[in-house]
Coordinates of C-alpha atoms and ligand atoms in Angstrom, one line a residue:
M1 CA -182.5 -127.2 -79.6
P2 CA -179.1 -127.1 -77.9
D3 CA -176.4 -125.2 -78.9
F4 CA -174.6 -128.1 -80.1
Y5 CA -177.1 -129.3 -82.1
N6 CA -177.5 -126.0 -84.1
Q7 CA -173.7 -125.4 -84.7
A8 CA -173.3 -128.6 -86.3
I9 CA -176.2 -128.4 -89.1
E10 CA -175.4 -124.8 -89.5
G11 CA -174.5 -124.2 -93.2
L12 CA -175.5 -127.9 -94.6
V13 CA -176.4 -128.1 -97.9
I14 CA -180.2 -129.0 -98.8
G15 CA -180.0 -132.3 -100.7
Q16 CA -182.2 -136.0 -101.1
G17 CA -180.9 -137.6 -97.8
V18 CA -179.9 -134.8 -96.0
G19 CA -182.1 -135.5 -93.0
S20 CA -186.2 -134.8 -92.6
C21 CA -185.5 -130.5 -93.4
G22 CA -182.8 -130.8 -95.9
T23 CA -184.8 -133.8 -98.0
S24 CA -187.7 -132.0 -97.3
A25 CA -186.8 -128.3 -98.9
Y26 CA -184.9 -130.1 -101.6
I27 CA -187.5 -131.8 -103.2
G28 CA -190.7 -130.1 -101.9
K29 CA -192.6 -132.5 -100.1
R30 CA -193.6 -133.5 -96.7
V31 CA -190.7 -135.9 -95.3
T32 CA -192.1 -137.9 -92.0
V33 CA -188.8 -139.4 -90.9
I34 CA -190.4 -141.8 -87.5
D35 CA -187.5 -143.2 -86.1
I36 CA -184.6 -141.3 -86.9
A37 CA -182.6 -143.9 -85.4
T38 CA -182.8 -146.1 -88.2
H39 CA -184.1 -143.9 -91.1
P40 CA -181.5 -143.8 -94.1
Y41 CA -181.5 -139.8 -94.8
W42 CA -180.6 -139.3 -90.7
A43 CA -177.8 -141.8 -91.4
Q44 CA -174.9 -139.2 -91.2
W45 CA -176.5 -137.1 -88.0
S46 CA -178.2 -140.7 -86.0
E47 CA -175.4 -140.1 -83.2
L48 CA -176.2 -136.0 -83.5
A49 CA -179.2 -136.4 -83.2
K50 CA -179.6 -139.5 -80.3
K51 CA -177.0 -136.8 -78.2
A52 CA -179.9 -134.4 -78.7
N53 CA -182.2 -136.9 -78.0
L54 CA -184.4 -136.2 -81.0
S55 CA -186.2 -139.5 -81.8
S56 CA -188.6 -138.4 -84.8
C57 CA -188.8 -135.5 -87.3
W58 CA -191.4 -134.4 -89.8
S59 CA -190.9 -131.6 -91.9
E60 CA -193.2 -129.5 -94.1
P61 CA -191.8 -127.4 -96.9
I62 CA -192.9 -123.7 -97.0
I63 CA -193.5 -123.3 -100.7
N64 CA -194.7 -119.1 -101.7
N65 CA -197.1 -118.3 -103.9
R66 CA -194.6 -118.6 -106.5
G67 CA -194.0 -122.2 -105.9
K68 CA -190.1 -121.8 -104.6
V69 CA -189.7 -123.1 -101.4
I70 CA -188.6 -120.5 -98.4
G71 CA -188.0 -122.9 -95.6
T72 CA -189.1 -125.7 -93.8
F73 CA -191.3 -126.2 -91.0
A74 CA -190.8 -129.4 -88.7
I75 CA -191.5 -131.0 -85.3
Y76 CA -189.4 -133.8 -83.5
F77 CA -189.9 -135.6 -80.5
E78 CA -188.1 -137.5 -77.8
K79 CA -189.8 -140.4 -78.9
P80 CA -190.1 -142.5 -82.0
T81 CA -194.3 -140.9 -83.1
S82 CA -196.2 -141.0 -86.2
P83 CA -198.4 -138.4 -87.4
T84 CA -202.1 -138.2 -87.2
T85 CA -204.5 -136.6 -90.1
K86 CA -205.0 -133.8 -87.3
D87 CA -201.2 -133.6 -87.6
F88 CA -200.7 -133.2 -90.4
R89 CA -203.6 -130.2 -90.8
L90 CA -201.9 -129.1 -88.1
I91 CA -198.3 -128.9 -90.1
E92 CA -199.9 -127.7 -92.6
Q93 CA -201.8 -124.7 -91.4
F94 CA -198.3 -124.0 -89.2
A95 CA -195.7 -123.6 -92.8
S96 CA -198.4 -121.7 -94.2
L97 CA -198.7 -119.1 -91.2
S98 CA -194.6 -119.1 -91.4
R99 CA -195.0 -118.6 -95.1
I100 CA -197.2 -115.3 -94.7
A101 CA -195.1 -114.3 -91.8
I102 CA -191.8 -114.6 -94.1
E103 CA -193.3 -113.2 -96.8
R104 CA -194.6 -110.2 -95.2
E105 CA -190.8 -109.6 -93.5
K106 CA -189.4 -110.1 -97.0
V107 CA -191.9 -106.9 -98.8
D108 CA -191.3 -105.2 -95.3
Q109 CA -187.7 -105.2 -95.8
L110 CA -188.2 -104.0 -99.3
I111 CA -190.3 -101.2 -98.8
W112 CA -187.8 -100.0 -95.9
H113 CA -185.0 -100.2 -98.6
Q114 CA -186.7 -98.2 -100.9
A115 CA -187.6 -95.8 -98.5
N116 CA -184.5 -95.3 -97.2
F117 CA -181.8 -96.0 -99.9
D118 CA -181.2 -94.2 -103.1
H119 CA -182.3 -96.7 -106.1
L120 CA -179.2 -95.7 -108.3
T121 CA -176.2 -95.5 -106.2
Q122 CA -177.6 -98.1 -103.3
L123 CA -176.4 -95.5 -100.8
P124 CA -178.7 -94.3 -98.1
N125 CA -180.8 -91.5 -99.1
R126 CA -181.3 -88.2 -97.5
S127 CA -183.9 -89.1 -94.8
L128 CA -181.8 -92.4 -94.0
V129 CA -178.6 -90.1 -93.3
N130 CA -181.0 -87.7 -91.0
E131 CA -182.0 -90.9 -88.7
Y132 CA -178.4 -91.6 -88.4
I133 CA -177.5 -87.9 -87.3
V134 CA -179.9 -87.8 -85.0
N135 CA -178.0 -90.6 -83.5
I136 CA -174.5 -89.3 -83.9
L137 CA -175.2 -86.6 -82.2
K138 CA -177.1 -87.9 -78.8
K139 CA -174.2 -90.0 -78.6
A140 CA -171.5 -86.7 -79.6
K141 CA -173.4 -84.7 -76.3
R142 CA -173.2 -87.9 -73.7
E143 CA -169.9 -88.4 -74.7
N144 CA -169.0 -85.0 -75.2
T145 CA -166.8 -85.9 -78.9
Q146 CA -167.0 -84.4 -81.9
F147 CA -168.3 -85.3 -85.8
T148 CA -167.8 -83.8 -88.8
I149 CA -171.0 -83.5 -91.6
A150 CA -169.4 -83.0 -95.0
M151 CA -171.7 -81.7 -98.1
L152 CA -170.1 -82.4 -101.2
D153 CA -171.0 -81.5 -104.6
I154 CA -169.8 -82.5 -108.0
D155 CA -168.3 -79.2 -110.0
N156 CA -169.3 -80.0 -113.7
F157 CA -171.8 -82.9 -113.4
K158 CA -174.8 -80.7 -115.0
D159 CA -171.9 -80.8 -118.1
V160 CA -171.5 -83.9 -117.9
N161 CA -175.4 -84.8 -118.3
D162 CA -176.3 -82.4 -121.1
S163 CA -173.2 -83.3 -123.2
L164 CA -173.2 -86.8 -122.5
G165 CA -176.5 -87.5 -121.7
H166 CA -178.1 -89.2 -118.7
S167 CA -176.9 -92.9 -118.4
T168 CA -173.3 -90.9 -118.2
G169 CA -174.7 -89.2 -115.8
D170 CA -176.0 -91.9 -114.1
A171 CA -172.9 -93.8 -114.4
L172 CA -170.6 -91.3 -113.2
L173 CA -172.8 -90.9 -110.1
V174 CA -172.7 -94.9 -108.9
E175 CA -168.7 -94.4 -110.0
T176 CA -168.6 -91.6 -108.0
S177 CA -170.1 -93.1 -105.4
K178 CA -168.0 -95.6 -105.1
R179 CA -164.8 -93.3 -105.2
I180 CA -165.6 -92.0 -101.9
K181 CA -167.1 -94.7 -100.1
N182 CA -163.8 -96.5 -101.0
S183 CA -161.8 -93.4 -99.6
L184 CA -163.7 -93.4 -96.4
R185 CA -163.2 -95.4 -93.1
E186 CA -165.9 -98.3 -91.8
S187 CA -167.2 -96.0 -89.2
D188 CA -167.8 -92.8 -92.1
I189 CA -171.3 -92.7 -93.5
I190 CA -172.1 -91.6 -97.0
A191 CA -175.6 -90.8 -98.1
R192 CA -176.8 -89.5 -101.8
I193 CA -179.2 -87.0 -101.2
G194 CA -180.0 -85.4 -104.4
G195 CA -179.4 -85.1 -107.7
D196 CA -175.0 -84.2 -107.8
E197 CA -174.9 -83.9 -104.2
F198 CA -173.8 -86.3 -101.2
I199 CA -173.5 -86.3 -97.4
I200 CA -170.6 -87.7 -96.0
V201 CA -171.0 -88.0 -91.7
L202 CA -167.3 -88.7 -90.1
T203 CA -167.4 -90.0 -86.4
N204 CA -164.7 -89.4 -84.0
T205 CA -162.8 -86.5 -85.8
N206 CA -161.2 -85.4 -82.9
G207 CA -159.1 -82.7 -84.6
V208 CA -159.2 -81.3 -88.2
K209 CA -155.9 -83.4 -89.0
N210 CA -158.6 -86.4 -89.7
I211 CA -160.6 -84.5 -91.6
E212 CA -158.1 -83.0 -93.5
I213 CA -157.2 -86.5 -95.0
L214 CA -159.8 -87.9 -95.8
G215 CA -161.0 -85.0 -97.6
K216 CA -157.9 -85.2 -99.4
R217 CA -158.0 -88.7 -100.1
I218 CA -161.6 -87.7 -101.6
L219 CA -160.6 -85.6 -103.7
T220 CA -157.6 -87.3 -105.1
A221 CA -159.8 -90.4 -105.7
L222 CA -162.1 -88.1 -107.7
A223 CA -160.2 -86.2 -109.7
K224 CA -159.1 -89.0 -111.3
P225 CA -160.6 -89.2 -115.2
Y226 CA -163.3 -91.6 -115.6
L227 CA -163.6 -93.7 -118.7
F228 CA -167.1 -94.3 -120.4
E229 CA -167.0 -95.6 -123.7
E230 CA -163.8 -95.3 -124.4
K231 CA -163.9 -91.4 -123.4
E232 CA -162.2 -90.2 -120.5
I233 CA -163.9 -87.4 -118.6
Y234 CA -162.7 -85.2 -115.9
C235 CA -165.2 -84.3 -113.0
T236 CA -164.1 -82.8 -109.8
A237 CA -165.9 -82.0 -106.1
S238 CA -166.1 -79.3 -103.7
I239 CA -166.5 -80.0 -100.1
G240 CA -168.0 -77.9 -97.0
V241 CA -167.3 -78.7 -93.6
A242 CA -169.2 -78.2 -90.6
I243 CA -168.0 -79.5 -87.5
Y244 CA -170.2 -80.4 -84.3
P245 CA -170.2 -78.9 -81.6
N246 CA -167.7 -76.0 -83.4
D247 CA -169.9 -75.1 -85.8
A248 CA -173.8 -75.7 -84.9
D249 CA -175.3 -77.7 -82.0
N250 CA -178.2 -78.6 -84.1
I251 CA -179.0 -81.0 -87.0
N252 CA -180.3 -78.3 -89.5
Q253 CA -177.7 -75.3 -88.3
L254 CA -174.8 -78.1 -89.0
L255 CA -176.4 -78.8 -92.5
K256 CA -176.7 -75.3 -93.4
N257 CA -173.1 -74.3 -92.5
A258 CA -171.9 -77.4 -93.9
D259 CA -173.8 -76.4 -97.1
H260 CA -172.4 -72.3 -96.8
A261 CA -168.7 -74.1 -96.6
M262 CA -169.2 -76.1 -99.9
Y263 CA -170.4 -73.0 -101.3
S264 CA -167.5 -71.2 -100.7
A265 CA -165.4 -74.4 -102.0
K266 CA -167.3 -74.0 -105.2
V267 CA -166.5 -69.5 -105.8
K268 CA -162.7 -70.4 -104.5
G269 CA -162.3 -72.3 -107.2
R270 CA -164.0 -75.7 -106.8
N271 CA -162.1 -79.1 -106.3
T272 CA -161.4 -78.2 -102.7
M273 CA -162.7 -78.3 -99.2
H274 CA -163.8 -75.7 -97.1
Y275 CA -164.5 -75.3 -93.8
F276 CA -167.6 -73.3 -92.5
T277 CA -166.6 -69.7 -91.1
D278 CA -169.1 -67.0 -89.3
S279 CA -169.0 -64.9 -92.5
M280 CA -169.6 -67.2 -94.5
R281 CA -173.7 -67.1 -93.1
T282 CA -173.0 -63.2 -93.3
N283 CA -172.3 -63.9 -97.4
F284 CA -174.6 -66.6 -97.8
L285 CA -177.5 -63.8 -96.7
K286 CA -176.1 -61.1 -98.4
R287 CA -176.1 -63.4 -101.7
M288 CA -179.7 -64.6 -100.9
Q289 CA -180.5 -60.7 -101.0
L290 CA -178.7 -59.7 -104.1
I291 CA -180.3 -62.6 -106.2
Q292 CA -183.9 -61.0 -105.2
D293 CA -182.5 -57.6 -106.0
L294 CA -181.4 -58.8 -109.0
R295 CA -184.6 -60.6 -110.7
I296 CA -187.1 -57.8 -109.5
A297 CA -183.7 -55.2 -111.0
V298 CA -184.4 -58.2 -114.2
K299 CA -187.7 -57.2 -114.2
E300 CA -187.8 -53.7 -113.6
R301 CA -185.0 -52.7 -115.8
Q302 CA -182.6 -51.5 -113.0
F303 CA -180.0 -51.1 -115.9
F304 CA -177.9 -49.3 -118.0
I305 CA -175.0 -49.0 -120.7
V306 CA -171.9 -47.5 -121.0
Y307 CA -169.3 -48.0 -123.8
Q308 CA -166.0 -47.7 -123.1
P309 CA -163.3 -46.9 -126.3
I310 CA -161.0 -48.9 -127.9
V311 CA -158.3 -46.6 -129.4
N312 CA -156.1 -47.8 -132.3
L313 CA -152.8 -46.9 -130.8
K314 CA -151.0 -46.6 -134.1
N315 CA -153.2 -43.8 -135.3
N316 CA -155.8 -42.9 -132.4
N317 CA -158.2 -43.9 -134.8
T318 CA -161.7 -45.0 -132.2
Y319 CA -164.5 -47.2 -133.9
K320 CA -164.7 -49.8 -131.7
A321 CA -165.7 -50.0 -127.8
E322 CA -166.7 -52.3 -125.6
A323 CA -170.7 -52.4 -124.0
L324 CA -170.1 -52.6 -120.2
I325 CA -173.3 -52.7 -118.3
R326 CA -174.6 -51.1 -114.7
W327 CA -176.8 -51.4 -112.4
Q328 CA -178.0 -48.6 -110.5
H329 CA -180.0 -50.3 -107.3
P330 CA -182.6 -48.2 -105.8
K331 CA -181.2 -48.5 -102.5
K332 CA -177.5 -49.1 -102.7
G333 CA -176.8 -47.2 -105.4
L334 CA -174.1 -48.3 -108.5
V335 CA -173.4 -51.7 -108.2
S336 CA -170.8 -53.2 -109.7
P337 CA -171.2 -55.7 -112.2
L338 CA -168.3 -57.8 -111.1
D339 CA -170.7 -58.6 -108.3
F340 CA -174.0 -59.6 -110.0
I341 CA -172.8 -60.6 -113.0
P342 CA -171.8 -64.4 -111.5
I343 CA -175.1 -64.6 -109.5
A344 CA -177.0 -63.6 -112.6
E345 CA -174.6 -66.4 -114.6
E346 CA -175.5 -69.1 -111.6
T347 CA -179.3 -68.1 -111.7
G348 CA -179.3 -68.1 -115.4
L349 CA -180.2 -64.4 -115.3
I350 CA -177.7 -63.7 -117.4
I351 CA -179.8 -64.8 -120.2
E352 CA -182.4 -62.3 -119.8
L353 CA -179.9 -60.0 -118.7
S354 CA -177.7 -60.2 -122.0
E355 CA -180.6 -60.4 -123.9
W356 CA -181.5 -56.8 -122.7
V357 CA -178.0 -55.9 -123.7
F358 CA -177.9 -56.8 -127.3
Q359 CA -181.2 -55.1 -128.1
Q360 CA -179.7 -51.3 -126.4
V361 CA -176.7 -52.6 -128.6
L362 CA -178.7 -53.5 -131.8
Q363 CA -180.9 -49.5 -131.2
D364 CA -177.2 -47.8 -130.7
L365 CA -175.5 -49.1 -133.6
K366 CA -178.1 -48.6 -135.8
L367 CA -178.4 -45.0 -134.9
W368 CA -174.7 -44.5 -134.9
R369 CA -173.5 -46.1 -137.6
G370 CA -176.1 -44.2 -139.7
T371 CA -174.8 -40.7 -138.5
Y372 CA -171.6 -40.3 -136.2
C373 CA -169.6 -43.3 -136.9
E374 CA -170.1 -46.1 -139.9
N375 CA -167.5 -48.5 -139.1
L376 CA -168.2 -48.6 -135.3
Q377 CA -167.9 -51.6 -134.0
I378 CA -169.4 -52.9 -130.3
S379 CA -168.4 -55.7 -128.7
I380 CA -170.8 -57.6 -126.7
N381 CA -169.7 -59.6 -123.1
T382 CA -171.1 -63.1 -123.3
S383 CA -171.4 -65.7 -120.4
A384 CA -170.8 -69.6 -121.1
V385 CA -174.3 -70.4 -120.1
Q386 CA -174.6 -68.6 -123.3
Y387 CA -173.5 -71.1 -125.0
K388 CA -174.8 -74.0 -123.6
N389 CA -178.1 -76.8 -123.8
H390 CA -178.3 -75.9 -127.2
N391 CA -179.0 -72.1 -126.4
K392 CA -179.2 -70.1 -130.3
Q393 CA -179.6 -66.6 -128.2
I394 CA -176.4 -65.6 -130.1
L395 CA -177.4 -67.0 -133.5
N396 CA -180.8 -65.5 -133.0
W397 CA -178.7 -62.1 -132.7
I398 CA -177.3 -62.6 -136.0
E399 CA -180.5 -63.1 -137.5
Q400 CA -181.8 -59.5 -135.9
L401 CA -178.6 -57.3 -137.1
K402 CA -179.7 -58.5 -141.0
Q403 CA -182.9 -57.7 -139.8
H404 CA -181.9 -54.4 -139.4
N405 CA -179.5 -53.9 -141.8
I406 CA -176.4 -54.0 -139.6
P407 CA -173.6 -55.7 -141.0
S408 CA -172.4 -59.0 -138.4
H409 CA -169.0 -57.7 -138.2
A410 CA -170.3 -54.5 -136.9
L411 CA -170.7 -56.7 -133.7
T412 CA -167.5 -58.6 -131.3
I413 CA -168.5 -60.9 -128.8
E414 CA -166.3 -61.7 -126.3
I415 CA -165.8 -64.8 -124.8
T416 CA -163.7 -66.2 -122.4
E417 CA -160.9 -68.7 -122.2
S418 CA -162.9 -70.7 -119.7
L419 CA -165.6 -71.5 -122.5
L420 CA -162.9 -72.3 -124.7
M421 CA -161.1 -74.7 -122.3
E422 CA -164.1 -76.6 -121.5
S423 CA -164.2 -78.4 -125.4
N424 CA -167.3 -78.6 -125.5
V425 CA -169.0 -80.2 -129.3
L426 CA -172.1 -78.5 -129.1
V427 CA -170.0 -74.8 -127.6
D428 CA -167.2 -75.3 -130.2
N429 CA -170.0 -75.6 -133.2
I430 CA -172.0 -72.6 -131.9
I431 CA -168.8 -70.5 -132.0
A432 CA -167.4 -71.9 -135.5
D433 CA -171.1 -70.8 -136.7
I434 CA -170.7 -67.6 -135.0
R435 CA -167.9 -66.6 -136.8
Q436 CA -168.8 -67.9 -139.8
Q437 CA -171.7 -65.8 -140.4
G438 CA -169.8 -63.0 -140.2
V439 CA -169.3 -61.8 -136.4
V440 CA -165.9 -61.1 -134.3
I441 CA -164.9 -63.6 -131.7
A442 CA -162.4 -61.5 -129.5
I443 CA -161.0 -63.8 -125.8
D444 CA -161.4 -61.4 -122.8
D445 CA -159.1 -61.4 -120.3
F446 CA -156.4 -63.6 -122.0
G447 CA -153.8 -65.2 -120.3
T448 CA -155.9 -65.6 -116.8
G449 CA -156.8 -68.9 -117.8
Y450 CA -155.3 -72.5 -118.1
C451 CA -154.2 -73.4 -121.7
S452 CA -154.2 -70.6 -123.5
F453 CA -152.0 -71.6 -126.1
S454 CA -153.0 -74.8 -127.1
Y455 CA -156.9 -74.0 -128.2
L456 CA -155.7 -71.1 -130.6
K457 CA -154.6 -73.8 -132.9
N458 CA -157.4 -75.5 -132.4
F459 CA -159.9 -72.1 -132.7
S460 CA -159.8 -69.0 -135.5
V461 CA -160.7 -66.2 -133.5
D462 CA -160.5 -62.3 -134.4
Y463 CA -159.3 -61.0 -131.2
I464 CA -157.0 -61.3 -127.9
K465 CA -157.6 -58.7 -125.3
I466 CA -154.8 -59.1 -123.0
D467 CA -156.1 -58.9 -119.2
Q468 CA -155.1 -56.0 -117.4
S469 CA -153.4 -57.7 -114.7
F470 CA -150.4 -58.0 -117.1
V471 CA -150.4 -54.8 -118.2
K472 CA -151.1 -53.2 -114.9
G473 CA -147.5 -55.0 -114.0
M474 CA -145.8 -53.9 -116.9
S475 CA -142.3 -51.7 -117.0
S476 CA -139.6 -52.4 -119.5
D477 CA -137.9 -54.8 -118.3
N478 CA -140.1 -57.7 -116.8
N479 CA -142.0 -60.9 -117.1
D480 CA -145.4 -58.8 -117.1
M481 CA -144.0 -57.0 -120.3
A482 CA -142.1 -59.9 -121.5
L483 CA -145.5 -62.1 -121.4
C484 CA -147.3 -59.2 -123.1
E485 CA -144.7 -58.8 -126.4
A486 CA -144.4 -62.7 -126.2
I487 CA -148.9 -62.8 -126.7
I488 CA -148.5 -59.5 -129.1
V489 CA -145.9 -61.8 -131.4
M490 CA -147.7 -65.0 -131.2
A491 CA -150.5 -63.2 -132.3
D492 CA -149.2 -62.0 -135.0
K493 CA -148.1 -65.0 -136.1
L494 CA -151.8 -66.5 -136.0
N495 CA -153.1 -64.1 -137.6
I496 CA -155.4 -62.2 -134.5
E497 CA -155.5 -58.7 -133.2
V498 CA -154.9 -57.9 -130.1
I499 CA -156.3 -55.1 -127.1
A500 CA -154.4 -54.8 -124.4
E501 CA -157.1 -53.7 -121.6
G502 CA -156.2 -51.2 -118.8
I503 CA -154.1 -49.2 -119.6
E504 CA -154.0 -46.6 -117.2
T505 CA -150.6 -44.6 -117.9
A506 CA -148.3 -43.1 -121.1
Q507 CA -145.9 -45.4 -120.1
Q508 CA -147.9 -48.7 -120.2
R509 CA -149.2 -47.0 -123.9
Q510 CA -146.0 -46.6 -124.9
L511 CA -144.2 -49.8 -124.3
L512 CA -147.6 -51.4 -125.7
A513 CA -147.0 -49.8 -129.3
T514 CA -143.8 -50.2 -129.2
A515 CA -144.1 -53.9 -128.5
G516 CA -146.5 -53.8 -131.7
C517 CA -150.0 -53.6 -130.2
T518 CA -152.5 -52.0 -132.4
F519 CA -155.2 -51.6 -129.6
G520 CA -156.0 -50.1 -126.3
Q521 CA -158.4 -49.9 -123.9
G522 CA -158.2 -48.4 -120.4
Y523 CA -158.7 -45.4 -118.1
L524 CA -156.0 -43.5 -119.8
L525 CA -158.0 -43.2 -123.5
S526 CA -161.2 -43.1 -121.8
K527 CA -163.2 -44.5 -119.0
P528 CA -166.7 -46.7 -119.6
L529 CA -169.3 -43.6 -121.1
L530 CA -172.5 -42.9 -120.3
K531 CA -174.5 -43.6 -124.1
K532 CA -174.6 -39.4 -124.4
D533 CA -171.2 -38.5 -124.2
F534 CA -169.6 -41.8 -125.8
E535 CA -172.4 -40.1 -128.9
Q536 CA -170.1 -36.7 -128.0
F537 CA -166.9 -39.3 -128.3
L538 CA -168.0 -39.8 -131.8
I539 CA -168.4 -36.8 -132.5
N540 CA -165.6 -34.9 -131.2
G541 CA -162.9 -37.4 -130.8
N542 CA -161.1 -38.0 -128.0
N543 CA -163.0 -35.4 -125.4
E544 CA -164.2 -37.2 -122.6
K545 CA -166.9 -36.3 -120.8
S546 CA -168.4 -38.2 -117.7
E547 CA -166.6 -40.7 -115.3
F548 CA -166.4 -43.9 -114.6
Ligands
C2E601 P1 -164.0 -56.7 -119.0 O1 -165.0 -57.3 -119.9 O2 -162.7 -57.3 -118.5 O3 -164.5 -55.1 -119.3 C1 -163.4 -54.5 -118.4 C2 -164.1 -53.9 -116.7 O4 -162.2 -53.2 -116.5 C3 -164.5 -53.0 -116.7 O5 -164.7 -53.0 -116.2 C4 -164.1 -51.9 -117.0 O6 -165.0 -50.7 -116.8 C5 -162.8 -51.8 -116.3 N1 -161.8 -51.2 -116.8 C6 -161.2 -50.1 -118.4 N2 -160.3 -50.2 -118.2 C7 -159.7 -50.1 -117.0 C8 -158.6 -49.6 -116.2 O7 -157.5 -48.3 -117.0 N3 -158.7 -49.8 -115.3 C9 -158.7 -50.2 -114.5 N4 -158.3 -51.0 -113.1 N5 -160.0 -51.1 -115.0 C10 -160.5 -50.4 -116.6 P2 -166.1 -53.5 -115.2 O8 -167.2 -52.8 -116.4 O9 -166.6 -53.7 -114.0 O10 -167.1 -55.0 -115.7 C11 -166.6 -55.9 -114.8 C12 -166.9 -57.0 -115.9 O11 -167.7 -57.3 -115.8 C13 -166.3 -57.3 -117.1 O12 -165.0 -57.2 -117.1 C14 -167.2 -58.3 -117.7 O13 -166.4 -59.4 -117.7 C15 -168.8 -58.0 -116.9 N6 -169.5 -57.6 -117.8 C16 -169.4 -56.3 -117.9 N7 -170.7 -56.3 -118.0 C17 -171.1 -56.9 -119.0 C18 -172.3 -58.2 -120.1 O14 -173.1 -57.0 -120.1 N8 -172.5 -59.4 -119.8 C19 -171.5 -60.0 -119.0 N9 -172.1 -61.4 -119.3 N10 -170.7 -59.6 -118.7 C20 -170.3 -58.0 -118.4
CA602 CA1 -164.5 -57.9 -122.2
CA603 CA1 -160.9 -58.4 -119.9

């Protein structure tokens, strides 16, 4: 067919009397027009057909196995021509072959789509984005240009999924994908490569300015509240960036480096974007090693507990202590909990670790309450994971206290502000339940979180532990002092006791006592003590022996 003809009939709507094919497609039956010039179906197009030198047109509908017309097969002649029976048979066979070809193509497309796209968000999946990157990399090599791979992970997706259900989780992912997509340029690629993980490929990002702008745009778009079933949900994301050719020259390494950078973004507070640096690789390897060692340590019980006395600043009485875990690494020596607790939390090992701590504390409480200090109260640090996913670990501890005839107020549970801030109904209920059963609740590191005051209104807690950073900076006329005083006054009004952490000097102790703080903990009063030394401490009063 000549171009002018194709252009003229492009987009024509099928219907009765719309040429041979339009009619045949519409009625689903064969239409044989022997002379176009005189046939009513062609009345509107007879001039056009004449110009294209078309005189006859026989059109056969192509019908699929569900009876639906999916096209037509037509034969044109330059002279008016009537079909023979043999012609008809041939046309039918051609139409049938066309049907097979069309349907085959459709199935192929469907299979291809399913293999390359994520069914939930309709975004390319890992395998397709890999193909894209292969090509982008080739082009960048050839043309000496730069491109960027960004790894994006939603910060609190698991919590949303666990607390609000999978359908909300799915809806969140769909909405997130849309927001990311809308923040990008036409030429950028976004793919979903796992649960809440996305890869973004930015082409033509010469200089970091572009990357910076796009990254900010994405983070801002994602941080806006999501509305599901009239509930507002807040979700942020962490982004890690690796740039070709600066950070790596092959796909695997680029992806790995972007992943390391993403991990750093998570560690450094989330809702941020981080660029890959070489030290990240080293840190990553160190971390992997530490995870491996920690698994062994938990199996082999390479831990012990030290007890740090908590002293009544008014009368020097000590019948409280905090249990702090120590890891005796077979090669590295003593590893600080600051280094391994976060990893234990991420890997879930904290549950087992904390269980071990509780069992030790249980035995010690039983022994010491029965011998040297009948009022002894021990506090245990707990992590957010121990309250999530319907975890009953701490409620179970209360049962065990009962079985050993230890009153529940002999145990204090230290929780962090961040746990309360998340304000998840399940978590709130567990904490309320624990307190109802008589276990004492203390908020650890108070003042380092965000909304310290508002949740005190909704939560009943027994103790607030003022974070060491405030105590450290305290002098008689500065802001830290004012803050400590304010916390003490507020706590007093709310009937909450205060423990000041990290008291190292006599002056700090003096200032806190004057401000009305009842309890203190810190090197000045006693360092954390080995079990045998703490026992001695209980017997003798303030005679500390060992140092940690
Ligand atoms: P934390 O709960 O704030 O514990 C107080 C930390 O301050 C302890 O560090 C303690 O040794 C240290 N400290 C006490 N007095 C002073 C002082 O006067 N000056 C200074 N500079 N530091 C003082 P540690 O034992 O290294 O523990 C660090 C953190 O690890 C703890 O902070 C706690 O969050 C966590 N942790 C320790 N044991 C456990 C545990 O069994 N489970 C969990 N989930 N976390 C634990
Ligand atoms: Ca603590
Ligand atoms: Ca603390």
